[in-house]
Amino acid sequence: MKQPKKNKIWVIVGIVAFVAALASLFVYGALSRESELEQQVRQAKEEGCLPLVLLSSMTGSYQYVGTDAAWTAQYAVDQINQTGGINGTPVRLIVADTGSSPDSAQRLLEDVQSQLLCVLGPVNAPETAAVAEDVAQYGLLDIGTYSFQGALEQAAPYGAAYMSQSVKGEIAGVTAWAACNPDIHSIVIFSDQADSSKQESAAALQEYLPQLGIEVLEVVDVPMDSNQRQYMQAAIQALNRKPEGYLSLLDDNGYANILLQLRQRGVEEGRRIISSFTGFTQDMIDLAGDNLDGTYIWSKFNPYEESSQWAELSLVYQEEHGGAIPLNTIVVDLYDAIMALKQCCEELNITGNGNNQTVQREQVAQWFYNSPEVQGIQSTFYWKDGEKIKDYVLFVFEEDTPVKQEK
Amino acid sequence: MKKTQKLELALAARTGRLWKMSTSLWINFMVFALVIIALTWIILLGFMRNQYRSRELDSLEQSVWNMTERFIQEDAETTFGALCKTNGLFAQVVEEGGQTPLLSLDNQGDRSEPQQEDLVPQDLFQQLDQSDGYLFYYVPDTAHNTQWAVWAVVLASFGGNRQVLVVSKSMANIDALTTVLLQLVAVVIVLVVMIAALLAMFQAKSYLRPIRALNRKALDLADGDLQVDFPEEGPLEIVQLSNSLARARDQLQETETLQRDFIANINHDMKTPVAAIQAYAELLLSYSGEIPEKREEHLRIILQETDRLTALMNTVVELTKLQSGTLTLHPAAFSIQKTAETVLEEFRIQPKLAGFTFELQCKEDIQVMADQTLICRVLQNLLNNAVKFCGEEQRVLLSICRVEGEKTAEISVTDYGIGIAQDKQNLIWERYYQVEPYCRDKVGAGMGLNIVHQILLLHDAPHGVVSQVGEGTTIWFRLREAEHEAT
């Protein structure tokens, strides 16, 4: 028998309602389930510790930064706990792996944002750009990779860079390099157009360098996961422009491969090549070897600093890294940021597990956004409008050893 | 010359050009073959040739990049030589501002002079300035009347002077191979065309053989040979055509038989009254003109025979009108019972039918929608027919009844005479058909029932016959009721 049309509609409505109810239950269940990170934070608090969450890329393409970040944070927390913690409260570091994914970083932050005094990380520019708007919305201090102006403005006044501004460092580094090599009047820049921070730096340099009498002939795009042929083609593209100098904004692997190609294809004088701090790792030095001789690189710190605190840190790092010295700027910057957090909490008399968390969060954020001068492990620094103000260091390689250039 | 042949010639003259079917079929087969060949040729030329060339160029590009990668190795020249030999390439390394190549290798990997001076164009470095450090271009290969495919890639820049690797490959081998391939294909195509032409010819002949046979037989039929046999050979459609022609032949045979009978009948029917009129007229003239009783009798016979002749002529005219389709129906509602009574009354009052009994069986009066005049004619003819065949009983029954569920009235005329054999019943409607030919007492010209048939067909009225030999015959027909027609 044919079913009346009205009855059919009611059957469909019933099925839809049933499916919607099931979906709602599923979503509610998923949302109400406590994540692993939340559990860790709650557990730390229950055990009388101040939880310190670091969003770090322990896996994926930014792993090389993330692992150093995690090591440094743990080292700093151990140092703090050895001296009685913060206002007597022990600190517990909780490292959350973002997998080098901006989406993952956003989700992790969302999970724990309401339970924290502040958050450390993410430790790379794309992830930081992704969470910048969120931290402003949550009203939670984020000490992350705000190394370029765009993300810092989005997170204001809750974003504080643990590292100094990369663009300013690029300009300062190139300015110093140009001063050392006044005969260089044209360059090619190697950059990764997929990385917004590198794009920003390249644009700023293209605008700034003519003021120094240097023409930027071309910005050669070198994607992060290029193969050997692509590195070769990028080098050929640069050589074909016949520049007098070469500037790399690439990461360590990209820079080392481009450097090898340039040196083997006619760039005999190392002084004509300068790299950004992003290329400054032991892996890069191992890969490039003596081809680095005479080349320049700028950094946000001096890995060969002789102060006792740094010497101790460097020694421990070498012991745990097969003798490699800490070259990644995050080792210094994150250590300094955590120590600054200790100083902040002590000045504000905050333990982080009190009942007035909202007020404390606001106080901590304000302290960092425009901080007093802080004594870092190598030099003094301070934050102004979330930007870390600190000196830059220029090195020139003697064979494969970086030697600091005096100003 | 036969009439049909003249007709063929006239048709050919009228259409201007008339090809034989075998020619048309052959042309169609050939067009099909040529289309396939054209497609094959296009695929070979447009696809395979380009594909082959593309693969060669890809191989060239790969070799160029391999050489560029190995330039930084110490044994670069050896590697270059090996790649040149393996891939049949010519390689040069030229320096910006230099007069002669730094290195020049032939396709055996040995140092040699460049194959052609213009493989490195004068403005190579200007062209490179506009590029990303590598270029691809063609240079005419004057020796082989083809082209060189050339890649130029910057290898290095020493002191601001670029060193460029120029790798070239002549397309001569590719073109030669393509030419050989195309020549082979051309030969194959010519063979295919020839075979296709022969096959098409045989195929066309094979298809046409039964058609030609049928055509010959059809011409024989057209020339009047009604005994012709149509062969049932060939494909289904040809066999069907053969059967159709056989049926047409049978129809012609039947019609001819009927016509022959009609002429015999009409001849007899007309001759009889004419002979009677002539005989009695001569009697009047020579003998009975003076004897009033005889004269009156003879004149009455003459008039009687004249009426009979007139009736015969009227019947022929009526039948001709029906068959020619010039008769127009004038349908109207009328009482079939009253009409039947009127017609029956005409029969009852005829003195010659004094011994006959005409019965009307009608339970209710029914209004029918039809041409009343023509229906009267139908009834008259049926009654006439019944009178002729009612036998000794001399009883005719006209019955009218309503057919339930169909809104029609069924009218039937029944005699109780000799009846009609089962196998003859379908023939009674045919023109000129007579159950017992040449039986002068009981038959006319065989047109009465044919007129009934034609009138009822015009009315789209179902009709039929029910008969048993020795028991009698009922001929019936149905007319639509007027009310039903109105709605």
Short mmCIF file of C-alpha atoms in Angstrom, two decimals, chain A residues 1 12 46 53 73 107 109 111 120 182 196 205-206 219 222 229 232 257 268 282 300-301 331-332 370-371 387:
data_model
loop_
_atom_site.label_atom_id
_atom_site.label_comp_id
_atom_site.label_asym_id
_atom_site.label_seq_id
_atom_site.Cartn_x
_atom_site.Cartn_y
_atom_site.Cartn_z
CA MET A 1 0.00 0.00 0.00
CA ILE A 12 12.14 11.63 7.78
CA GLU A 46 46.69 19.22 42.66
CA VAL A 53 53.10 24.69 29.60
CA ALA A 73 62.82 24.98 29.28
CA ARG A 107 43.79 23.26 19.70
CA LEU A 109 46.16 26.28 23.59
CA ASP A 111 42.43 23.09 25.83
CA LEU A 120 55.30 29.40 26.56
CA PRO A 182 81.79 48.21 1.16
CA SER A 196 55.51 34.66 6.23
CA LEU A 205 65.49 44.21 3.27
CA GLN A 206 64.44 45.06 -0.27
CA VAL A 219 64.63 37.20 -4.29
CA VAL A 222 63.81 28.12 -1.96
CA ARG A 229 68.40 19.64 -7.75
CA MET A 232 71.24 23.67 -7.40
CA ASN A 257 73.02 23.36 0.59
CA GLU A 268 85.39 32.01 -4.08
CA GLN A 282 75.56 22.73 14.41
CA LYS A 300 70.70 36.92 18.52
CA PHE A 301 73.30 35.65 20.99
CA VAL A 331 68.41 28.16 24.08
CA VAL A 332 69.30 31.61 25.30
CA ASN A 370 56.47 46.57 29.12
CA SER A 371 59.00 45.07 31.47
CA GLU A 387 58.92 43.22 21.65
#
